[in-house]
Amino acid sequence: MFGILRPCAAHGCPSLMRAWRAHLCGLCLTLRDGQGHGARLATNYDTLVVSVLAEAQLPSAAPRRTAGPCALRGFRPAEVLDARADGARLAAAVSLVLAAGKLRDHVADGEAAFGTVAARRRLAARWQRGGARMAAGVGFDAAALAATVDRQLDVERSAGPATGLLALTAPTEDAVAAAFAHTAVLAGRPGNAAPLAEAGRFFGRLAHLLDAVEDRAGDEARGAFNPLTATATSPREARRLCEDAAHGLALALEEAEFEDRHLVDALLGTEVRRAVTRAFGAPAASYQRPGWIRKSAAGIATFLTCGVWRPRWSKRAGHGCDERCYFRGGSCCDCCTCDCSCG
């Protein structure tokens, strides 16, 4: 799982966390049902926002079902978004296409381990086809999305000292804008298409920049491409751009009409601001990410069993940041009491 939005149960109110989990688990299971178990590795915290936006505009088109126990839910069943929901299928399609692009990006950057290049290319092609098939089922043009992802690679390869940072984020912005706008089509709300496309551009810019901020040191150590390094963008300027994008995102969402916008505001408002703070601020000392052996064991066991095993270190350690944060992406340790009015 990857992405910039990483809600934590310790600072999110229970009803919002249940709603967020319903979309996260629904996305994971929709990927499984549409492309096989291996596709669950493409689960993306950020693309589930597509599913959230679709439901917020037309809740009646987002059926729920009860899913069986899963290790990442503490070996408990849960209500999840059904794979029949158009929003879940669109989110799954976008996840597969973007994950395929990420695999190709790793190969292009020379980050693929020796002997895995051909396998990564085959997997990227398979996920690309699967994403296109699922996208066609909800009337979305996956070919245009894939072309945008490929354009991102071309822009990076041709980037020079005079290339502007926003020129490097533009393909990502266009891809997210297209996905966000299509949720208005699915919901039968054409008036929402323009503001949601604008919101998608700002969110795509944020996701691209925050990913670059978090990866900058590692990219520089490996000699890999990083948009901030390539454009000599300072941390202060990067943060200014992120905060401007977060503000633009909020303004764009105000122009859209939702039947229930609570989860949208929580994810694209509160959690976006947390993501910016997390990327530019020092992590709290109370959070310790499990070592790679334990992390790998948890992931493999969950992948194989989908809930018949739970590692002992994931047991709750009381209120505050515990392993629940890790299983939701980690590094959430600005935990606080819920400041919303829900129950």
Coordinates of N, CA and C in Angstrom, one line a residue, residues 167-272:
A167 N 6.0 21.9 -14.5 CA 6.0 21.2 -15.8 C 6.2 19.7 -15.6
L168 N 6.9 19.4 -14.5 CA 7.1 18.0 -14.2 C 5.9 17.3 -13.5
T169 N 5.1 18.1 -12.8 CA 4.0 17.6 -12.1 C 2.7 17.6 -13.0
A170 N 2.8 18.3 -14.1 CA 1.6 18.4 -14.9 C 1.0 17.1 -15.4
P171 N 1.7 16.1 -15.9 CA 1.1 14.8 -16.3 C 0.3 14.2 -15.1
T172 N 0.9 14.2 -13.9 CA 0.2 13.6 -12.8 C -1.1 14.4 -12.5
E173 N -1.0 15.7 -12.6 CA -2.2 16.5 -12.3 C -3.3 16.2 -13.3
D174 N -2.9 16.0 -14.6 CA -3.9 15.7 -15.6 C -4.5 14.3 -15.4
A175 N -3.7 13.3 -15.0 CA -4.2 12.0 -14.7 C -5.3 12.0 -13.6
V176 N -4.9 12.6 -12.5 CA -5.8 12.6 -11.4 C -7.1 13.5 -11.7
A177 N -6.9 14.6 -12.4 CA -8.1 15.4 -12.8 C -9.1 14.6 -13.6
A178 N -8.6 13.7 -14.5 CA -9.5 12.9 -15.3 C -10.2 11.9 -14.5
A179 N -9.6 11.3 -13.5 CA -10.2 10.3 -12.6 C -11.2 11.0 -11.7
F180 N -10.9 12.1 -11.1 CA -11.8 12.8 -10.3 C -13.1 13.3 -11.0
A181 N -12.8 13.8 -12.2 CA -14.0 14.3 -13.0 C -14.9 13.2 -13.4
H182 N -14.4 12.0 -13.6 CA -15.2 10.9 -14.1 C -16.2 10.4 -13.0
T183 N -15.8 10.7 -11.7 CA -16.8 10.3 -10.6 C -18.1 11.1 -10.8
A184 N -18.0 12.4 -11.3 CA -19.2 13.1 -11.6 C -20.1 12.5 -12.7
V185 N -19.4 11.9 -13.6 CA -20.1 11.2 -14.7 C -20.8 10.0 -14.1
L186 N -20.1 9.2 -13.3 CA -20.7 8.0 -12.6 C -21.9 8.4 -11.7
A187 N -21.8 9.5 -11.1 CA -22.9 10.0 -10.2 C -24.0 10.7 -10.9
G188 N -23.9 11.0 -12.2 CA -24.9 11.7 -12.9 C -25.0 13.2 -12.4
R189 N -23.8 13.8 -12.1 CA -23.7 15.2 -11.7 C -22.7 15.9 -12.6
P190 N -23.1 16.2 -13.8 CA -22.2 16.9 -14.7 C -21.7 18.2 -14.3
G191 N -22.4 18.9 -13.4 CA -22.0 20.2 -12.9 C -20.8 20.0 -12.0
N192 N -20.5 18.8 -11.5 CA -19.4 18.6 -10.6 C -18.1 18.3 -11.4
A193 N -18.2 18.1 -12.7 CA -17.0 17.6 -13.4 C -15.9 18.7 -13.4
A194 N -16.2 19.9 -13.6 CA -15.2 21.0 -13.7 C -14.5 21.2 -12.3
P195 N -15.3 21.4 -11.2 CA -14.6 21.6 -9.9 C -13.8 20.4 -9.5
L196 N -14.3 19.2 -9.8 CA -13.6 18.0 -9.4 C -12.3 17.8 -10.2
A197 N -12.4 18.2 -11.5 CA -11.2 18.1 -12.3 C -10.1 19.1 -11.7
E198 N -10.5 20.3 -11.3 CA -9.6 21.2 -10.7 C -9.1 20.7 -9.4
A199 N -10.0 20.1 -8.6 CA -9.5 19.4 -7.3 C -8.5 18.3 -7.6
G200 N -8.7 17.6 -8.7 CA -7.8 16.5 -9.0 C -6.4 17.0 -9.4
R201 N -6.4 18.1 -10.1 CA -5.1 18.7 -10.5 C -4.3 19.1 -9.2
F202 N -5.0 19.8 -8.3 CA -4.3 20.2 -7.1 C -3.8 18.9 -6.3
F203 N -4.7 17.9 -6.2 CA -4.3 16.7 -5.4 C -3.2 16.0 -6.1
G204 N -3.3 15.9 -7.4 CA -2.2 15.3 -8.2 C -0.8 16.0 -8.0
R205 N -0.9 17.3 -7.9 CA 0.3 18.1 -7.7 C 0.9 17.8 -6.3
L206 N 0.0 17.8 -5.3 CA 0.4 17.5 -3.9 C 1.0 16.1 -3.8
A207 N 0.3 15.1 -4.4 CA 0.8 13.7 -4.3 C 2.2 13.6 -4.9
H208 N 2.4 14.2 -6.0 CA 3.7 14.2 -6.7 C 4.8 14.9 -5.9
L209 N 4.5 16.1 -5.4 CA 5.5 16.8 -4.6 C 5.8 16.1 -3.3
L210 N 4.8 15.7 -2.6 CA 5.1 15.1 -1.3 C 5.8 13.8 -1.5
D211 N 5.5 13.0 -2.5 CA 6.3 11.8 -2.8 C 7.7 12.2 -3.1
A212 N 8.0 13.2 -3.8 CA 9.3 13.7 -4.1 C 10.1 14.1 -2.9
V213 N 9.4 14.8 -2.0 CA 10.0 15.3 -0.7 C 10.4 14.1 0.1
E214 N 9.5 13.1 0.3 CA 9.9 11.9 1.1 C 11.0 11.1 0.5
D215 N 11.1 11.1 -0.9 CA 12.1 10.2 -1.6 C 13.4 10.9 -1.9
R216 N 13.4 12.2 -1.6 CA 14.6 13.0 -2.1 C 15.9 12.5 -1.7
A217 N 16.1 12.3 -0.4 CA 17.4 11.8 0.1 C 17.7 10.5 -0.5
G218 N 16.8 9.5 -0.5 CA 17.1 8.2 -1.1 C 17.4 8.3 -2.6
D219 N 16.6 9.1 -3.3 CA 16.9 9.3 -4.8 C 18.3 9.9 -5.0
E220 N 18.6 10.9 -4.2 CA 20.0 11.5 -4.4 C 21.1 10.4 -4.1
A221 N 20.9 9.6 -3.1 CA 21.9 8.6 -2.8 C 22.0 7.6 -3.9
R222 N 20.9 7.3 -4.6 CA 21.0 6.3 -5.6 C 21.3 6.9 -7.0
G223 N 21.2 8.2 -7.1 CA 21.4 8.8 -8.4 C 20.2 8.7 -9.2
A224 N 19.0 8.5 -8.6 CA 17.7 8.4 -9.3 C 17.1 9.8 -9.5
F225 N 16.2 9.9 -10.5 CA 15.6 11.2 -10.8 C 14.7 11.6 -9.6
N226 N 14.8 12.8 -9.3 CA 13.8 13.4 -8.3 C 13.5 14.8 -8.8
P227 N 12.2 15.2 -9.0 CA 11.9 16.5 -9.5 C 12.4 17.7 -8.7
L228 N 12.5 17.5 -7.4 CA 13.0 18.6 -6.6 C 14.5 18.9 -6.9
T229 N 15.2 17.8 -6.9 CA 16.6 17.9 -7.2 C 16.9 18.4 -8.6
A230 N 16.1 17.9 -9.6 CA 16.3 18.2 -11.0 C 16.1 19.7 -11.2
T231 N 15.2 20.3 -10.4 CA 14.8 21.7 -10.6 C 15.5 22.6 -9.5
A232 N 16.3 22.0 -8.7 CA 17.0 22.8 -7.6 C 15.9 23.5 -6.7
T233 N 14.8 22.8 -6.5 CA 13.8 23.4 -5.6 C 14.1 23.3 -4.2
S234 N 14.1 24.3 -3.4 CA 14.4 24.3 -2.0 C 13.3 23.7 -1.2
P235 N 13.5 23.2 0.0 CA 12.4 22.7 0.8 C 11.4 23.7 1.1
R236 N 11.8 25.0 1.3 CA 10.9 26.1 1.6 C 9.9 26.3 0.4
E237 N 10.5 26.3 -0.8 CA 9.7 26.5 -2.0 C 8.7 25.3 -2.2
A238 N 9.2 24.1 -2.0 CA 8.4 22.9 -2.1 C 7.2 23.0 -1.2
R239 N 7.5 23.4 0.1 CA 6.4 23.5 1.0 C 5.4 24.5 0.6
R240 N 5.9 25.7 0.1 CA 5.0 26.7 -0.3 C 4.0 26.2 -1.4
L241 N 4.6 25.5 -2.4 CA 3.8 24.9 -3.4 C 2.8 23.9 -2.9
C242 N 3.2 23.1 -1.9 CA 2.3 22.1 -1.3 C 1.1 22.8 -0.6
E243 N 1.5 23.8 0.2 CA 0.4 24.5 0.9 C -0.5 25.3 0.0
D244 N 0.0 25.9 -1.1 CA -0.8 26.5 -2.1 C -1.8 25.5 -2.7
A245 N -1.2 24.3 -3.0 CA -2.1 23.3 -3.7 C -3.2 22.8 -2.7
A246 N -2.8 22.6 -1.4 CA -3.8 22.2 -0.5 C -4.9 23.3 -0.4
H247 N -4.6 24.5 -0.4 CA -5.6 25.6 -0.4 C -6.4 25.6 -1.6
G248 N -5.8 25.4 -2.8 CA -6.6 25.3 -4.0 C -7.5 24.1 -4.0
L249 N -7.0 23.0 -3.5 CA -7.9 21.8 -3.4 C -9.1 22.1 -2.6
A250 N -8.9 22.7 -1.4 CA -10.1 23.0 -0.6 C -11.1 23.9 -1.3
L251 N -10.6 25.0 -2.0 CA -11.5 25.9 -2.7 C -12.2 25.2 -3.8
A252 N -11.6 24.3 -4.5 CA -12.2 23.6 -5.6 C -13.3 22.7 -5.1
L253 N -13.1 22.0 -4.0 CA -14.1 21.1 -3.4 C -15.3 21.8 -2.9
E254 N -15.1 23.1 -2.5 CA -16.3 23.9 -2.0 C -17.2 24.1 -3.2
E255 N -16.8 24.1 -4.4 CA -17.6 24.4 -5.6 C -18.4 23.1 -6.0
A256 N -18.0 22.0 -5.5 CA -18.7 20.7 -5.9 C -19.9 20.4 -4.9
E257 N -20.9 19.8 -5.4 CA -22.1 19.4 -4.6 C -22.0 17.9 -4.2
F258 N -22.1 17.7 -2.9 CA -22.1 16.3 -2.4 C -23.3 16.1 -1.6
E259 N -23.8 14.8 -1.6 CA -24.9 14.5 -0.7 C -24.3 14.3 0.7
D260 N -23.1 13.8 0.8 CA -22.5 13.7 2.1 C -21.0 13.9 1.9
R261 N -20.5 15.0 2.4 CA -19.1 15.4 2.1 C -18.2 15.2 3.3
H262 N -18.7 14.5 4.4 CA -17.9 14.5 5.6 C -16.5 13.7 5.4
L263 N -16.6 12.6 4.8 CA -15.3 11.8 4.5 C -14.4 12.5 3.5
V264 N -15.1 13.2 2.5 CA -14.3 13.9 1.5 C -13.5 15.0 2.2
D265 N -14.2 15.8 3.1 CA -13.5 16.9 3.8 C -12.4 16.3 4.7
A266 N -12.7 15.2 5.4 CA -11.7 14.6 6.3 C -10.4 14.2 5.5
L267 N -10.6 13.5 4.4 CA -9.4 13.0 3.7 C -8.7 14.1 2.9
L268 N -9.5 14.9 2.1 CA -8.9 15.9 1.3 C -8.7 17.3 2.0
G269 N -9.1 17.3 3.2 CA -8.8 18.5 4.0 C -7.9 18.2 5.2
T270 N -8.4 17.6 6.2 CA -7.6 17.3 7.4 C -6.4 16.4 7.1
E271 N -6.6 15.3 6.4 CA -5.5 14.4 6.1 C -4.5 14.9 5.1
V272 N -4.9 15.8 4.2 CA -3.9 16.4 3.3 C -3.0 17.3 4.1

